[in-house]
GROMACS .gro file of C-alpha atoms in nm:
model
  376
    1MET     CA    1  -5.175   8.042  -3.741
    2ALA     CA    2  -5.070   8.419  -3.718
    3PHE     CA    3  -5.216   8.594  -3.367
    4ALA     CA    4  -5.315   8.921  -3.431
    5ALA     CA    5  -5.051   9.132  -3.212
    6ALA     CA    6  -5.146   9.339  -2.937
    7ALA     CA    7  -4.853   9.553  -2.898
    8PRO     CA    8  -4.518   9.631  -3.079
    9LEU     CA    9  -4.307   9.361  -2.866
   10GLY     CA   10  -4.313   8.999  -2.799
   11ALA     CA   11  -4.527   8.802  -2.568
   12PRO     CA   12  -4.565   8.490  -2.393
   13LEU     CA   13  -4.717   8.249  -2.586
   14THR     CA   14  -4.587   8.056  -2.894
   15SER     CA   15  -4.788   7.936  -3.181
   16PRO     CA   16  -4.785   7.627  -3.330
   17THR     CA   17  -4.879   7.568  -3.723
   18SER     CA   18  -5.320   7.591  -3.759
   19GLY     CA   19  -5.623   7.710  -3.915
   20PRO     CA   20  -5.611   8.125  -3.928
   21PRO     CA   21  -5.797   8.325  -3.667
   22LEU     CA   22  -6.236   8.302  -3.576
   23ALA     CA   23  -6.374   8.658  -3.592
   24ASP     CA   24  -6.359   8.910  -3.321
   25GLY     CA   25  -5.997   8.768  -3.163
   26VAL     CA   26  -6.154   8.385  -3.073
   27ARG     CA   27  -5.856   8.158  -3.104
   28VAL     CA   28  -5.957   7.779  -3.100
   29ASP     CA   29  -5.879   7.506  -3.348
   30GLY     CA   30  -6.078   7.227  -3.383
   31GLY     CA   31  -6.322   7.080  -3.063
   32SER     CA   32  -6.645   7.160  -3.094
   33ALA     CA   33  -6.888   7.513  -3.095
   34LEU     CA   34  -6.730   7.654  -2.741
   35PRO     CA   35  -6.999   7.780  -2.589
   36GLU     CA   36  -7.318   8.041  -2.582
   37LYS     CA   37  -7.334   8.357  -2.438
   38LEU     CA   38  -6.922   8.448  -2.319
   39THR     CA   39  -6.950   8.862  -2.329
   40ALA     CA   40  -6.585   8.911  -2.115
   41ARG     CA   41  -6.323   9.130  -2.268
   42ALA     CA   42  -6.098   8.832  -2.236
   43TRP     CA   43  -6.037   8.481  -2.185
   44LEU     CA   44  -5.734   8.257  -2.222
   45LEU     CA   45  -5.862   7.890  -2.092
   46ALA     CA   46  -5.508   7.606  -2.141
   47ASP     CA   47  -5.371   7.311  -1.993
   48HIS     CA   48  -5.214   7.348  -1.698
   49ASP     CA   49  -4.919   7.088  -1.705
   50SER     CA   50  -4.838   7.151  -2.036
   51GLY     CA   51  -4.947   7.464  -2.071
   52GLU     CA   52  -5.152   7.442  -2.370
   53VAL     CA   53  -5.414   7.680  -2.512
   54LEU     CA   54  -5.705   7.611  -2.598
   55ALA     CA   55  -5.869   7.881  -2.635
   56SER     CA   56  -5.871   8.247  -2.634
   57TYR     CA   57  -6.009   8.581  -2.662
   58ARG     CA   58  -5.831   8.894  -2.683
   59ALA     CA   59  -5.595   8.730  -2.468
   60HIS     CA   60  -5.341   9.042  -2.459
   61LEU     CA   61  -5.594   9.311  -2.391
   62ARG     CA   62  -5.464   9.504  -2.108
   63LEU     CA   63  -5.725   9.580  -1.880
   64ALA     CA   64  -5.762   9.643  -1.460
   65PRO     CA   65  -5.701   9.316  -1.324
   66ALA     CA   66  -5.860   9.305  -0.937
   67SER     CA   67  -5.755   9.145  -0.677
   68THR     CA   68  -5.672   8.843  -0.937
   69LEU     CA   69  -5.314   9.032  -0.903
   70LYS     CA   70  -5.279   8.882  -0.565
   71MET     CA   71  -5.205   8.551  -0.728
   72LEU     CA   72  -4.887   8.779  -0.815
   73PHE     CA   73  -4.793   8.934  -0.412
   74ALA     CA   74  -4.834   8.548  -0.344
   75ASP     CA   75  -4.625   8.396  -0.605
   76THR     CA   76  -4.338   8.656  -0.542
   77LEU     CA   77  -4.356   8.703  -0.141
   78LEU     CA   78  -4.415   8.348   0.030
   79GLY     CA   79  -4.123   8.273   0.037
   80ARG     CA   80  -3.962   8.451   0.234
   81PHE     CA   81  -4.133   8.415   0.585
   82GLU     CA   82  -4.180   8.133   0.765
   83ARG     CA   83  -4.597   8.086   0.774
   84THR     CA   84  -4.593   8.008   1.164
   85GLU     CA   85  -4.374   8.345   1.194
   86ARG     CA   86  -4.567   8.529   1.425
   87TYR     CA   87  -4.605   8.943   1.344
   88THR     CA   88  -4.727   9.259   1.604
   89VAL     CA   89  -4.928   9.440   1.357
   90THR     CA   90  -4.879   9.874   1.399
   91ASP     CA   91  -5.032  10.099   1.281
   92ALA     CA   92  -4.794  10.263   1.089
   93ASP     CA   93  -4.823   9.893   0.910
   94LEU     CA   94  -5.230  10.033   0.839
   95ALA     CA   95  -5.143  10.332   0.714
   96GLY     CA   96  -5.199  10.438   0.313
   97ILE     CA   97  -5.459  10.180   0.222
   98PRO     CA   98  -5.612  10.278  -0.033
   99SER     CA   99  -6.033  10.403   0.107
  100GLY     CA  100  -6.292  10.149   0.002
  101SER     CA  101  -6.013   9.844   0.041
  102SER     CA  102  -6.147   9.476   0.116
  103LEU     CA  103  -6.042   9.427   0.449
  104VAL     CA  104  -5.997   9.051   0.678
  105GLY     CA  105  -5.952   9.316   0.980
  106VAL     CA  106  -5.674   9.337   1.032
  107GLU     CA  107  -5.584   9.565   1.347
  108ALA     CA  108  -5.321   9.726   1.543
  109GLY     CA  109  -5.120   9.554   1.806
  110VAL     CA  110  -5.309   9.262   1.736
  111THR     CA  111  -5.030   8.969   1.681
  112TYR     CA  112  -5.079   8.726   1.329
  113THR     CA  113  -4.932   8.476   1.210
  114VAL     CA  114  -4.758   8.414   0.829
  115GLU     CA  115  -5.070   8.165   0.740
  116GLN     CA  116  -5.303   8.311   0.916
  117LEU     CA  117  -5.193   8.686   0.685
  118TRP     CA  118  -5.233   8.451   0.330
  119GLN     CA  119  -5.563   8.340   0.464
  120GLY     CA  120  -5.609   8.686   0.489
  121VAL     CA  121  -5.511   8.746   0.146
  122PHE     CA  122  -5.651   8.439   0.014
  123LEU     CA  123  -6.019   8.444   0.151
  124ARG     CA  124  -6.033   8.758   0.173
  125SER     CA  125  -5.875   8.914  -0.065
  126GLY     CA  126  -5.810   9.175   0.242
  127ASN     CA  127  -5.550   9.469   0.141
  128ASP     CA  128  -5.491   9.550   0.451
  129ALA     CA  129  -5.293   9.184   0.488
  130VAL     CA  130  -5.131   9.268   0.172
  131GLN     CA  131  -4.983   9.590   0.306
  132VAL     CA  132  -4.859   9.379   0.665
  133LEU     CA  133  -4.688   9.180   0.464
  134ALA     CA  134  -4.573   9.421   0.202
  135ARG     CA  135  -4.405   9.522   0.567
  136MET     CA  136  -4.273   9.297   0.577
  137ASN     CA  137  -4.063   9.215   0.327
  138GLY     CA  138  -3.904   9.565   0.335
  139GLY     CA  139  -4.161   9.812   0.185
  140VAL     CA  140  -4.502   9.857  -0.051
  141ALA     CA  141  -4.216  10.042  -0.345
  142LYS     CA  142  -4.026   9.725  -0.264
  143THR     CA  143  -4.266   9.481  -0.302
  144VAL     CA  144  -4.356   9.652  -0.597
  145ALA     CA  145  -4.031   9.648  -0.817
  146GLU     CA  146  -4.012   9.302  -0.635
  147MET     CA  147  -4.332   9.223  -0.869
  148GLN     CA  148  -4.312   9.396  -1.187
  149ALA     CA  149  -3.958   9.177  -1.159
  150ARG     CA  150  -4.107   8.844  -1.114
  151ALA     CA  151  -4.373   8.922  -1.412
  152ALA     CA  152  -4.089   8.961  -1.592
  153ASP     CA  153  -3.936   8.683  -1.502
  154LEU     CA  154  -4.283   8.510  -1.585
  155GLN     CA  155  -4.229   8.652  -1.933
  156ALA     CA  156  -4.566   8.821  -1.787
  157LEU     CA  157  -4.530   9.134  -2.083
  158ASP     CA  158  -4.850   9.266  -1.995
  159THR     CA  159  -4.866   9.301  -1.677
  160HIS     CA  160  -4.791   9.646  -1.563
  161VAL     CA  161  -4.716   9.615  -1.134
  162VAL     CA  162  -4.861   9.995  -0.885
  163SER     CA  163  -4.986   9.850  -0.613
  164PRO     CA  164  -4.978   9.465  -0.485
  165ASP     CA  165  -5.315   9.455  -0.438
  166GLY     CA  166  -5.450   9.486  -0.775
  167TYR     CA  167  -5.684   9.826  -0.594
  168ASP     CA  168  -5.717  10.057  -0.917
  169HIS     CA  169  -5.463  10.283  -0.993
  170GLU     CA  170  -5.379  10.439  -1.320
  171GLY     CA  171  -5.123  10.230  -1.510
  172GLN     CA  172  -5.254   9.883  -1.308
  173LEU     CA  173  -5.331   9.588  -1.628
  174SER     CA  174  -5.214   9.295  -1.719
  175SER     CA  175  -5.426   9.014  -1.906
  176ALA     CA  176  -5.640   8.739  -1.933
  177HIS     CA  177  -5.316   8.562  -2.082
  178ASP     CA  178  -5.083   8.690  -1.780
  179LEU     CA  179  -5.287   8.579  -1.484
  180ALA     CA  180  -5.268   8.227  -1.617
  181LEU     CA  181  -4.925   8.285  -1.636
  182PHE     CA  182  -4.960   8.363  -1.277
  183ALA     CA  183  -5.237   8.107  -1.174
  184ARG     CA  184  -5.043   7.832  -1.360
  185HIS     CA  185  -4.680   7.916  -1.180
  186GLY     CA  186  -4.860   7.940  -0.868
  187LEU     CA  187  -4.995   7.651  -0.819
  188LYS     CA  188  -4.658   7.433  -0.857
  189ASN     CA  189  -4.609   7.662  -0.529
  190ALA     CA  190  -4.781   7.385  -0.201
  191ASP     CA  191  -4.843   7.659   0.016
  192PHE     CA  192  -5.019   7.888  -0.303
  193ARG     CA  193  -5.248   7.531  -0.382
  194ALA     CA  194  -5.285   7.544   0.010
  195TYR     CA  195  -5.412   7.902   0.063
  196CYS     CA  196  -5.607   7.959  -0.258
  197GLY     CA  197  -5.791   7.620  -0.173
  198THR     CA  198  -5.868   7.738   0.176
  199ARG     CA  199  -6.303   7.713   0.205
  200SER     CA  200  -6.275   7.907   0.614
  201ALA     CA  201  -6.101   8.011   0.856
  202ARG     CA  202  -6.064   8.108   1.163
  203PHE     CA  203  -5.921   8.448   1.202
  204PRO     CA  204  -5.760   8.690   1.461
  205ALA     CA  205  -6.038   8.970   1.564
  206GLY     CA  206  -5.825   9.099   1.879
  207GLY     CA  207  -5.906   9.069   2.255
  208GLY     CA  208  -5.824   8.651   2.219
  209ARG     CA  209  -6.083   8.637   1.999
  210THR     CA  210  -6.098   8.507   1.655
  211SER     CA  211  -6.453   8.561   1.397
  212LEU     CA  212  -6.480   8.242   1.072
  213ILE     CA  213  -6.417   8.415   0.751
  214GLU     CA  214  -6.523   8.254   0.436
  215ASN     CA  215  -6.361   8.238   0.082
  216THR     CA  216  -6.531   8.463  -0.155
  217ASP     CA  217  -6.403   8.245  -0.435
  218ARG     CA  218  -6.808   8.149  -0.522
  219LEU     CA  219  -6.729   7.839  -0.783
  220LEU     CA  220  -6.580   7.715  -0.439
  221SER     CA  221  -6.709   7.829  -0.180
  222GLY     CA  222  -7.068   7.804  -0.329
  223THR     CA  223  -7.232   8.152  -0.240
  224TYR     CA  224  -7.501   8.382  -0.389
  225GLY     CA  225  -7.648   8.150  -0.593
  226VAL     CA  226  -7.305   7.977  -0.762
  227THR     CA  227  -7.314   7.554  -0.768
  228PRO     CA  228  -6.917   7.457  -0.627
  229TYR     CA  229  -6.746   7.397  -0.972
  230PRO     CA  230  -6.651   7.018  -0.910
  231GLY     CA  231  -6.196   6.940  -0.956
  232LEU     CA  232  -6.190   7.304  -0.829
  233ILE     CA  233  -5.907   7.446  -0.712
  234GLY     CA  234  -5.879   7.797  -0.635
  235VAL     CA  235  -5.721   8.033  -0.734
  236LYS     CA  236  -5.847   8.422  -0.733
  237ASN     CA  237  -6.096   8.609  -0.789
  238GLY     CA  238  -6.187   9.080  -0.772
  239TYR     CA  239  -6.360   9.302  -0.794
  240THR     CA  240  -6.324   9.716  -0.899
  241SER     CA  241  -6.503   9.945  -1.002
  242SER     CA  242  -6.271   9.965  -1.351
  243ALA     CA  243  -6.193   9.625  -1.326
  244GLY     CA  244  -6.519   9.469  -1.293
  245ASN     CA  245  -6.534   9.162  -1.213
  246THR     CA  246  -6.243   8.971  -1.288
  247PHE     CA  247  -6.107   8.581  -1.194
  248ALA     CA  248  -5.880   8.310  -1.253
  249GLY     CA  249  -5.926   7.977  -1.164
  250ALA     CA  250  -5.834   7.618  -1.224
  251ALA     CA  251  -5.968   7.281  -1.221
  252THR     CA  252  -5.930   6.873  -1.229
  253ARG     CA  253  -6.139   6.647  -1.336
  254ALA     CA  254  -5.988   6.286  -1.440
  255GLY     CA  255  -5.647   6.352  -1.415
  256ARG     CA  256  -5.618   6.683  -1.605
  257THR     CA  257  -5.530   7.033  -1.458
  258LEU     CA  258  -5.702   7.341  -1.662
  259VAL     CA  259  -5.656   7.674  -1.588
  260VAL     CA  260  -5.893   7.943  -1.706
  261THR     CA  261  -5.926   8.313  -1.707
  262VAL     CA  262  -6.262   8.579  -1.723
  263LEU     CA  263  -6.176   8.964  -1.722
  264HIS     CA  264  -6.467   9.184  -1.737
  265PRO     CA  265  -6.788   8.965  -1.868
  266ARG     CA  266  -7.069   9.278  -1.975
  267SER     CA  267  -7.367   9.167  -1.696
  268GLY     CA  268  -7.217   9.191  -1.306
  269HIS     CA  269  -7.350   9.026  -1.031
  270ASN     CA  270  -7.241   8.586  -1.072
  271ALA     CA  271  -7.155   8.633  -1.457
  272VAL     CA  272  -6.775   8.602  -1.412
  273TYR     CA  273  -6.827   8.250  -1.226
  274GLU     CA  274  -7.067   8.111  -1.517
  275GLU     CA  275  -6.868   8.218  -1.765
  276THR     CA  276  -6.568   8.041  -1.592
  277ALA     CA  277  -6.803   7.750  -1.528
  278ALA     CA  278  -6.881   7.771  -1.907
  279LEU     CA  279  -6.505   7.772  -2.006
  280LEU     CA  280  -6.392   7.494  -1.769
  281ASP     CA  281  -6.629   7.282  -1.945
  282TRP     CA  282  -6.598   7.305  -2.261
  283GLY     CA  283  -6.238   7.232  -2.184
  284PHE     CA  284  -6.306   6.919  -2.079
  285ALA     CA  285  -6.557   6.791  -2.283
  286GLN     CA  286  -6.283   6.832  -2.587
  287GLY     CA  287  -6.047   6.571  -2.425
  288SER     CA  288  -5.793   6.583  -2.721
  289SER     CA  289  -5.973   6.723  -3.056
  290ALA     CA  290  -5.933   7.040  -2.906
  291ARG     CA  291  -5.565   7.158  -3.057
  292ALA     CA  292  -5.324   7.343  -2.909
  293VAL     CA  293  -5.338   7.705  -3.022
  294GLY     CA  294  -5.019   7.867  -2.826
  295THR     CA  295  -4.847   7.790  -2.542
  296LEU     CA  296  -4.728   7.949  -2.263
  297ALA     CA  297  -4.412   8.001  -2.219
  298GLU     CA  298  -4.150   7.878  -1.965
  299ALA     CA  299  -4.031   8.124  -1.648
  300LEU     CA  300  -3.616   8.250  -1.749
  301SER     CA  301  -3.532   8.119  -1.416
  302GLU     CA  302  -3.647   7.756  -1.439
  303GLY     CA  303  -3.537   7.741  -1.882
  304GLY     CA  304  -3.783   7.882  -2.043
  305THR     CA  305  -3.739   8.046  -2.377
  306ARG     CA  306  -3.716   8.366  -2.382
  307VAL     CA  307  -3.978   8.564  -2.656
  308SER     CA  308  -3.846   8.769  -2.930
  309SER     CA  309  -3.927   9.172  -2.892
  310SER     CA  310  -3.846   9.140  -3.286
  311GLY     CA  311  -4.221   9.069  -3.368
  312GLU     CA  312  -4.163   8.718  -3.428
  313VAL     CA  313  -4.307   8.520  -3.202
  314PRO     CA  314  -4.685   8.741  -3.172
  315HIS     CA  315  -4.939   8.870  -2.981
  316ALA     CA  316  -5.278   8.606  -2.866
  317GLY     CA  317  -5.602   8.878  -2.953
  318ALA     CA  318  -5.696   9.183  -3.028
  319ARG     CA  319  -5.419   9.507  -3.044
  320GLY     CA  320  -5.535   9.755  -2.740
  321SER     CA  321  -5.581   9.871  -2.386
  322SER     CA  322  -5.817   9.963  -2.165
  323ALA     CA  323  -5.611  10.221  -1.985
  324ASP     CA  324  -5.247  10.372  -2.003
  325GLY     CA  325  -5.146  10.638  -1.752
  326GLY     CA  326  -4.810  10.611  -1.526
  327ALA     CA  327  -4.726  10.467  -1.190
  328GLY     CA  328  -4.874  10.679  -0.968
  329GLY     CA  329  -5.148  10.618  -0.716
  330PRO     CA  330  -5.272  10.733  -0.401
  331GLY     CA  331  -5.166  10.755  -0.060
  332GLY     CA  332  -4.826  10.538  -0.031
  333TRP     CA  333  -4.869  10.250  -0.312
  334GLY     CA  334  -4.832  10.465  -0.621
  335VAL     CA  335  -4.386  10.577  -0.561
  336LEU     CA  336  -4.184  10.321  -0.750
  337GLY     CA  337  -3.904  10.494  -0.626
  338GLY     CA  338  -3.515  10.330  -0.701
  339ALA     CA  339  -3.632   9.957  -0.632
  340ALA     CA  340  -3.867  10.054  -0.927
  341GLY     CA  341  -3.640  10.186  -1.162
  342VAL     CA  342  -3.384   9.926  -1.067
  343VAL     CA  343  -3.654   9.717  -1.219
  344ALA     CA  344  -3.735   9.938  -1.508
  345LEU     CA  345  -3.292   9.910  -1.641
  346ALA     CA  346  -3.306   9.556  -1.572
  347ALA     CA  347  -3.625   9.504  -1.856
  348GLY     CA  348  -3.446   9.750  -2.067
  349GLY     CA  349  -3.711  10.013  -2.120
  350ALA     CA  350  -3.957   9.749  -2.289
  351TYR     CA  351  -4.230   9.897  -2.036
  352ALA     CA  352  -4.168  10.236  -2.172
  353LEU     CA  353  -4.223  10.157  -2.534
  354ARG     CA  354  -4.423   9.942  -2.509
  355ARG     CA  355  -4.662  10.232  -2.332
  356ARG     CA  356  -4.544  10.510  -2.645
  357ARG     CA  357  -4.637  10.275  -2.935
  358ALA     CA  358  -4.977  10.193  -2.742
  359ARG     CA  359  -5.059  10.477  -2.650
  360ARG     CA  360  -5.072  10.537  -3.096
  361ALA     CA  361  -5.300  10.210  -3.145
  362ARG     CA  362  -5.434  10.165  -2.835
  363GLU     CA  363  -5.813  10.090  -2.845
  364ALA     CA  364  -6.117  10.300  -2.644
  365PRO     CA  365  -6.266  10.063  -2.421
  366SER     CA  366  -6.643  10.016  -2.438
  367ALA     CA  367  -6.885  10.164  -2.202
  368GLU     CA  368  -6.985   9.857  -1.944
  369THR     CA  369  -7.173   9.777  -1.599
  370CYS     CA  370  -7.055   9.524  -1.378
  371ALA     CA  371  -7.287   9.455  -1.039
  372GLN     CA  372  -7.065   9.504  -0.756
  373ALA     CA  373  -6.886   9.168  -0.662
  374SER     CA  374  -6.823   9.120  -0.286
  375GLU     CA  375  -6.464   9.285  -0.298
  376LYS     CA  376  -6.215   9.529  -0.411
   0.00000   0.00000   0.00000
C-alpha cells in the first residue's frame, strides 16, 4: 500500500502491505462498505490496544483542532499536581484569556482543588481552568513548549501548538491522526480516563456555593437530541469558528476498544457525533474482516520506533493544510519565548522545513458552514 504524502517529513503511521488507495484519500482494506454520508474533512478509526488503523480519510490533513487539543494539554500536565492540591486563583491568573472562550466559571479569590480544575477542563472545556493550570505549571509559554515536546515524543508531526486550550490562533494545527495519538496515549492514564468519562460534577461558584457542570460531549451526556453511545469512554469534543466541530472519542464493546477522530463535518449541530457513532458502529461490526491499513506509532520515550524523515514511511491521507503561519496570537497565548525555541531546536527545525514545503503544495480549504456546538 502506498499512502499519499501529506507532508515531506515522515509521519507516525506505518504501512502494512495491502491494496491501492481508494478515491478521495479513503483508506480501508476488507470489511463491508463504509458508512454513507460521511462529510468530515478528515477522520480516522483505530484499535486502541493494537494501534492498528482500520480506516481513515485525509488522516494527516492539518486542520484547526479546537478543544480536542486539550487532550494533549492533559496528557502533558496531568501528573504534575496531586488531585487534592489546593490553589487560590488571582486576577493575574485569569488575564489574557481570549475573548469568546468557553469558560467553566473560575473566579479570582476562590480556592480550587486540582481535581476541580481538571473537571472544568474536561467537562466544560473551560479555557479559564486551562489557563490557571498552565500558570501553576510555570506559565503559558512554558506549557506550550512542553506540549510541543510531548507531541514530538508521541510522533505527532502534524501538530503545532500555539495555545494550551486549542482556541483559534494562526498556525495552531493538528490532524485526525495526531488527535488519535493524543486520545490513545491519554487513555493510558487512569486520571485522564476518569475525567473524560465524567458526566457531571459540582464546581465551586464562590461564597461557599457550588454549581452543577455537565460534560459537553453529547455522545456521553445524551443532550441536544444525541443518543448516548453504548460503551463510550469519552474523550473530547470541540468547536471554534475556524475549526468547526471536532471530536475524538473512544468506546468499548465486547472487550474491544476503538478510538475515532472526526474533524470538520460539512454540516453543524450534531453531525460530528452522528458521524463518530457511524464509524464506531462500522468498526465494531467488522471484527477481523477489516484489515489494518496502518499502525499508529508508539511514544519514543516508551520504546517506539522513530519515524523516518526520509519519506520511506509516508503519511496516510491527502496532502494539504487549512492554514499556515507563525506562532503569534493575541494576548499571552502567542509569545512562546525562549522555551519554545528550545523545543524547536530539539525538533531539528522539522516544523519550519515542513511549513516551507507545505506552503508550496498546500490545498486551499473548501468553504464550509458549521452550526456552533456548545464550546470554543
